[in-house]
Coordinates of C-alpha atoms in Angstrom, one line a residue:
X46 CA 71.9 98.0 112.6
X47 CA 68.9 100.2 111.0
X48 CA 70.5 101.1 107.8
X49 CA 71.3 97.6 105.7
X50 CA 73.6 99.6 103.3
X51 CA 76.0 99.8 106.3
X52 CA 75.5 95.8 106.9
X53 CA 75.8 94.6 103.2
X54 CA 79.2 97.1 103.4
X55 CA 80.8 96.4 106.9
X56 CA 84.4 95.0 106.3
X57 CA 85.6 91.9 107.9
X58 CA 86.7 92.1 111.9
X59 CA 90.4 93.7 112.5
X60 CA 92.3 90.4 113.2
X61 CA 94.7 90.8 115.8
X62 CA 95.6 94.0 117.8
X63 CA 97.9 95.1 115.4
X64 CA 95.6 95.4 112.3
X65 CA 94.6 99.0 111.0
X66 CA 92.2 99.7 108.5
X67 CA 92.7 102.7 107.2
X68 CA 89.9 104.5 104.8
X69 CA 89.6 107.8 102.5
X70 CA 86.7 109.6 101.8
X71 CA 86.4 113.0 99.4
X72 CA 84.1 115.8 100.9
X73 CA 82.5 115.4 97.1
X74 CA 81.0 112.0 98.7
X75 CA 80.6 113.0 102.4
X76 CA 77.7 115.6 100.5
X77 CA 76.1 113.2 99.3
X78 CA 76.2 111.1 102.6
X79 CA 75.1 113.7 104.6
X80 CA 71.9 114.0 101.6
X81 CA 71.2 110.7 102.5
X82 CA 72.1 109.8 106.3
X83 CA 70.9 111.1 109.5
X84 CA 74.1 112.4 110.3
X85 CA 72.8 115.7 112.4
X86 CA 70.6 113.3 114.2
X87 CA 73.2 110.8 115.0
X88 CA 75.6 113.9 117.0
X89 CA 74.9 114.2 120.4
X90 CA 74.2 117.3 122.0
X91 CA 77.7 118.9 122.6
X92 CA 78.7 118.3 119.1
X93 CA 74.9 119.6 117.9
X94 CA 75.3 122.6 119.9
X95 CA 78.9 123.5 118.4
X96 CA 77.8 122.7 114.9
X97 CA 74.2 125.1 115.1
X98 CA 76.3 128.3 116.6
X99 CA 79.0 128.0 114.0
X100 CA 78.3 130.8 111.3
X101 CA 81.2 129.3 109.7
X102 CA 79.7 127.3 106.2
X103 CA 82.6 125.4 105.2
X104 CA 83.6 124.7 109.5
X105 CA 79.8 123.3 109.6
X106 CA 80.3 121.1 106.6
X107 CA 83.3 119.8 107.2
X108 CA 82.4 119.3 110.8
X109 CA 79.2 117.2 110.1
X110 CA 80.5 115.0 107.6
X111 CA 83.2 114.5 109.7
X112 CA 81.6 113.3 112.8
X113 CA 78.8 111.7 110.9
X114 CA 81.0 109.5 108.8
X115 CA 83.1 108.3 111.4
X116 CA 80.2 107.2 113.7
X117 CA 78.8 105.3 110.0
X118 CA 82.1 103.6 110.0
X119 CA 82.3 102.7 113.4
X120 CA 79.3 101.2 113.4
X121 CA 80.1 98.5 111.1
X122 CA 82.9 97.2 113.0
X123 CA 80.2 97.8 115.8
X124 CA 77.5 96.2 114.6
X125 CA 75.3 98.7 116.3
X126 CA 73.3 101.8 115.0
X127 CA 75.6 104.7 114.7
X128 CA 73.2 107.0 117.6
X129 CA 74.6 104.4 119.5
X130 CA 77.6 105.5 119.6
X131 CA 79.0 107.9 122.2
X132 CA 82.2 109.9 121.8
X133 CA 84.5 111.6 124.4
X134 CA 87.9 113.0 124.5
X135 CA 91.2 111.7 126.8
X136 CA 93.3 113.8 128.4
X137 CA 94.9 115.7 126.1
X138 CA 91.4 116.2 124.2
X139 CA 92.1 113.1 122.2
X140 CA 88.7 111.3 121.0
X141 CA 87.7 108.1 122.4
X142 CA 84.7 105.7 121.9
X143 CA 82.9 106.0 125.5
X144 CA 80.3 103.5 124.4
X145 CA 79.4 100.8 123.4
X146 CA 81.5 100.3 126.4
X147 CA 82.5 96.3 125.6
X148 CA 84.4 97.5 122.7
X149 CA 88.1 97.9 122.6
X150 CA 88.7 99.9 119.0
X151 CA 90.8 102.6 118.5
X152 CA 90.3 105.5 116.2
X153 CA 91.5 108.6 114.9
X154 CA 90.4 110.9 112.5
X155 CA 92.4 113.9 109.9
X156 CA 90.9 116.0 107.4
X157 CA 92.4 118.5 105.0
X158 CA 90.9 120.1 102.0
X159 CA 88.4 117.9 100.0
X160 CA 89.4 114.9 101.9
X161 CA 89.1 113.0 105.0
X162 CA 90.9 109.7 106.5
X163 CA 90.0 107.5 109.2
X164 CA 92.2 105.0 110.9
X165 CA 90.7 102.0 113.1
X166 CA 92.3 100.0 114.9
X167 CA 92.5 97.2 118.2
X168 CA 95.5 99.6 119.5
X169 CA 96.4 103.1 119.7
X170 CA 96.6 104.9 116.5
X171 CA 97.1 107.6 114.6
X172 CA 96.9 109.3 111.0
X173 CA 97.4 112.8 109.5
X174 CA 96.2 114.0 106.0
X175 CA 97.8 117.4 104.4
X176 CA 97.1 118.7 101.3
X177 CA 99.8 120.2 99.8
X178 CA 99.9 124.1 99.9
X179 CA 102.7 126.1 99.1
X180 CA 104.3 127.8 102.0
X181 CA 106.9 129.0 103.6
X182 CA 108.7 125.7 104.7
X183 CA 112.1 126.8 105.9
X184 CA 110.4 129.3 108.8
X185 CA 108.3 125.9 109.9
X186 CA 111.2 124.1 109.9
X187 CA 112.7 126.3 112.5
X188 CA 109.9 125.7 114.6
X189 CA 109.1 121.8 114.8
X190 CA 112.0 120.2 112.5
X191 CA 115.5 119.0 114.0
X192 CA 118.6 120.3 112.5
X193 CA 118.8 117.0 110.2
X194 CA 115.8 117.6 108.7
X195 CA 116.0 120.6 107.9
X196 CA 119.2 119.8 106.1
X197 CA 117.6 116.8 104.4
X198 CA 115.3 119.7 103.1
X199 CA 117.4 122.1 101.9
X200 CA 118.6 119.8 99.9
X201 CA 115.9 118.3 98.5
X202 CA 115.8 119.5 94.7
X203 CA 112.6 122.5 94.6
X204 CA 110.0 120.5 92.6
X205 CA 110.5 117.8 95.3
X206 CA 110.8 119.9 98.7
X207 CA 106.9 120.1 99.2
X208 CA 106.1 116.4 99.3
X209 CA 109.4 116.2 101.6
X210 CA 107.9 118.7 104.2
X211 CA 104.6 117.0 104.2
X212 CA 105.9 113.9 104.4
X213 CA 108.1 114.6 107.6
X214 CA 105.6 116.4 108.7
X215 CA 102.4 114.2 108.8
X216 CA 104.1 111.3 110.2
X217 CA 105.3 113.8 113.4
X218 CA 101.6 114.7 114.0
X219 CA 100.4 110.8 113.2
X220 CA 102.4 110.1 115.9
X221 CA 101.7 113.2 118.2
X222 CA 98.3 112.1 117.9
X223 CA 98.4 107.7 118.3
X224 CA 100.7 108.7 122.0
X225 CA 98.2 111.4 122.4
X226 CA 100.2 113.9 124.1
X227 CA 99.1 116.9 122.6
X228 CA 100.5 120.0 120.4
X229 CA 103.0 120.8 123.5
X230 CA 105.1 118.2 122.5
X231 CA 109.0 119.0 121.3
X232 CA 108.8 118.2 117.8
X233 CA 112.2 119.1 117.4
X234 CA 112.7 116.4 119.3
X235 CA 111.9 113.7 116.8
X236 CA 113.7 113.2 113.7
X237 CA 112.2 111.4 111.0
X238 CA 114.6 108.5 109.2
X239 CA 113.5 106.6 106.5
X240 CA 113.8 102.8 107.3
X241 CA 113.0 99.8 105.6
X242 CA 114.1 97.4 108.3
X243 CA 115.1 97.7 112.0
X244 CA 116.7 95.0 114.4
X245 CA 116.3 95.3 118.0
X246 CA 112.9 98.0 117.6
X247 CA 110.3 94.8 117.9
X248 CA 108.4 95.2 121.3
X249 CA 105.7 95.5 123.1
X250 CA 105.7 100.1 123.4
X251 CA 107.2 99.8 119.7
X252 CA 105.8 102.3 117.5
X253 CA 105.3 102.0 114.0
X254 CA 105.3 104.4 110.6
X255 CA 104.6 105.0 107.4
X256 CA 103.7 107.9 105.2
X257 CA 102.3 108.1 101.3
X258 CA 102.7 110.5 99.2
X259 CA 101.1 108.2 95.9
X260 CA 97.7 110.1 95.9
X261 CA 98.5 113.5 94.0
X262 CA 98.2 116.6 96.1
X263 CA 98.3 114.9 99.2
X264 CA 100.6 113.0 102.2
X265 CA 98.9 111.0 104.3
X266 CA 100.6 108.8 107.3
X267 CA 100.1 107.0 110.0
X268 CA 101.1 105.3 113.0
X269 CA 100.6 102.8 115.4
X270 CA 101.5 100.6 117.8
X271 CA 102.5 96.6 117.5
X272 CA 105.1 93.9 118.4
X273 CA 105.1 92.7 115.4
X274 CA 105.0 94.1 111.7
X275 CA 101.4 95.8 111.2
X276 CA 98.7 94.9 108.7
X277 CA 97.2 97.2 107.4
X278 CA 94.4 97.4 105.1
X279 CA 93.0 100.6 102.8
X280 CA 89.5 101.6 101.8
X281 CA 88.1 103.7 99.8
X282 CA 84.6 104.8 101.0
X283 CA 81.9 105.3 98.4
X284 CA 78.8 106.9 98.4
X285 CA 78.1 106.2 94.8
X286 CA 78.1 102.6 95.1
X287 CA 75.3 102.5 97.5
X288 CA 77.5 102.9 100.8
X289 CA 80.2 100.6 99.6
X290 CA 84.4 100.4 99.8
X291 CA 86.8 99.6 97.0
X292 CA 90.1 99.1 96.6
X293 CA 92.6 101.8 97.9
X294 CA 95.9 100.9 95.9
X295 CA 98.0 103.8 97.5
X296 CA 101.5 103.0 98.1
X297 CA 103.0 103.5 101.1
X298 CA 106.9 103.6 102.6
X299 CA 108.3 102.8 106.3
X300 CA 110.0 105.0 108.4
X301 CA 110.4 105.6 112.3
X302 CA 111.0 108.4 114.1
X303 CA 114.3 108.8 116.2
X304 CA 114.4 110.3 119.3
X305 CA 116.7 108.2 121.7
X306 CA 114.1 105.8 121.5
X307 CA 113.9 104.6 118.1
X308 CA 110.8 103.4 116.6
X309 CA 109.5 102.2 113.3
X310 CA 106.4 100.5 111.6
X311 CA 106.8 97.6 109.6
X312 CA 103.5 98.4 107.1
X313 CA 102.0 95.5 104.6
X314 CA 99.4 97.3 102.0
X315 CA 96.8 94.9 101.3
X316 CA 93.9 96.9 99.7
X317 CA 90.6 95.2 100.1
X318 CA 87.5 94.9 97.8
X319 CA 84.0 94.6 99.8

């Protein structure tokens, strides 16, 4: 790799298929990446070409640091130079690493306001990120939330009934986006159930959840896919201390999402200091 910042920072390999790293970055810190790494040079020319004919600012800023950041990040599991790295999109426009072609990692990417995640992993996966802004919840809920859930909303007490929304509603699209079958899909269809164990779910198709609502003004989940109870680990990327990760100590809860075919992830937090 060109840059040795990104090799004195590159975590250790994801174990087995079922490990997921899962990093944070603020758009505060993606500035002052994109001040400092060849971001616009590392885009290829499809992704260039949208970001120079948007007239939209905040689109183009959110866009670069974005695509720029994830190709830093992949790289260090890489070992390669981020140009390197070619991007495409599956069939329900779904992004997936085209090359290096040897590798076998999984990605997916959410951003909201003033923050981005990133989940990597050996197996399909995916992860949402909402900040939380007020809205109308209840005409939402008629839209993509079963009849259960909407009853567990309404009577959710009003101080509480945000969080709840967000919650239920990042682990629908976390999942929407690890099977990646696109924004067609029923989400009526899939109730989410808070569970802490689950006999008879282990498998090899078994899909597996969690959500956190611990960092304030935010829900994050994610989900992917394991026979067995998923590790996963949380980073905080810096750009501060000299393109390094600390510790992410946000807590997280399991859940699955019910629809005939119940599924749940089994999640073990074990934040990691590089």
């Amino acid at each position: 790799m060109n840059d040795p910042r990104l090799m004195a920072s590159m975590p250790h390999a994801l174990a087995t298929p079922g490990s997921v790293d899962l990093w944070r970055l603020s758009v505060a810190e993606g500035r002052q990446r994109v001040a400092c790494a060849s971001y616009l040079q590392w885009l290829d020319h499809q992704e260039r070409t949208r970001y120079q004919r948007s007239t939209d600012q905040g689109w183009r800023e959110q866009f670069l640091i974005g695509h720029g950041w994830l190709r830093e990040v992949l790289a260090r599991y890489l070992e390669c130079d981020p140009a390197r790295i070619i991007l495409g999109q599956g069939r329900y426009g779904k992004p997936e690493l085209l090359a290096p072609k040897q590798s076998s990692l999984h990605f997916n990417l959410s951003h909201t306001q003033g923050l981005l995640v990133l989940a990597v992993s050996r197996s399909p996966v995916g992860v949402d990120v909402e900040a939380h802004r007020y809205r109308d919840v209840f005409a939402l809920c008629q839209r993509f939330f079963s009849e259960g859930e909407r009853r567990t909303l309404s009577r959710t007490t009003r101080p509480r009934r945000l969080a709840c929304f967000y919650r239920m509603w990042t682990l629908k699209e976390a999942w929407v986006k690890a099977a990646g079958i696109g924004i067609g899909w029923q989400w009526r269809q899939l109730r989410v159930v808070r569970k802490g164990t689950a006999s008879g779910l282990d498998g090899p198709s078994c899909w597996r959840l969690a959500a956190s609502g611990s960092l304030e003004g935010y829900s994050i989940a994610i989900a992917g896919m394991s026979p067995r109870a998923i590790s996963v680990r949380t980073f905080v990327d810096t750009a501060l201390a000299g393109f390094g990760s600390s510790r992410d100590n946000l807590r997280w809860l399991e859940y699955h999402l019910d629809n005939g075919n119940a599924s749940h992830m089994r999640f073990i937090n074990q934040g990691v200091t590089l």
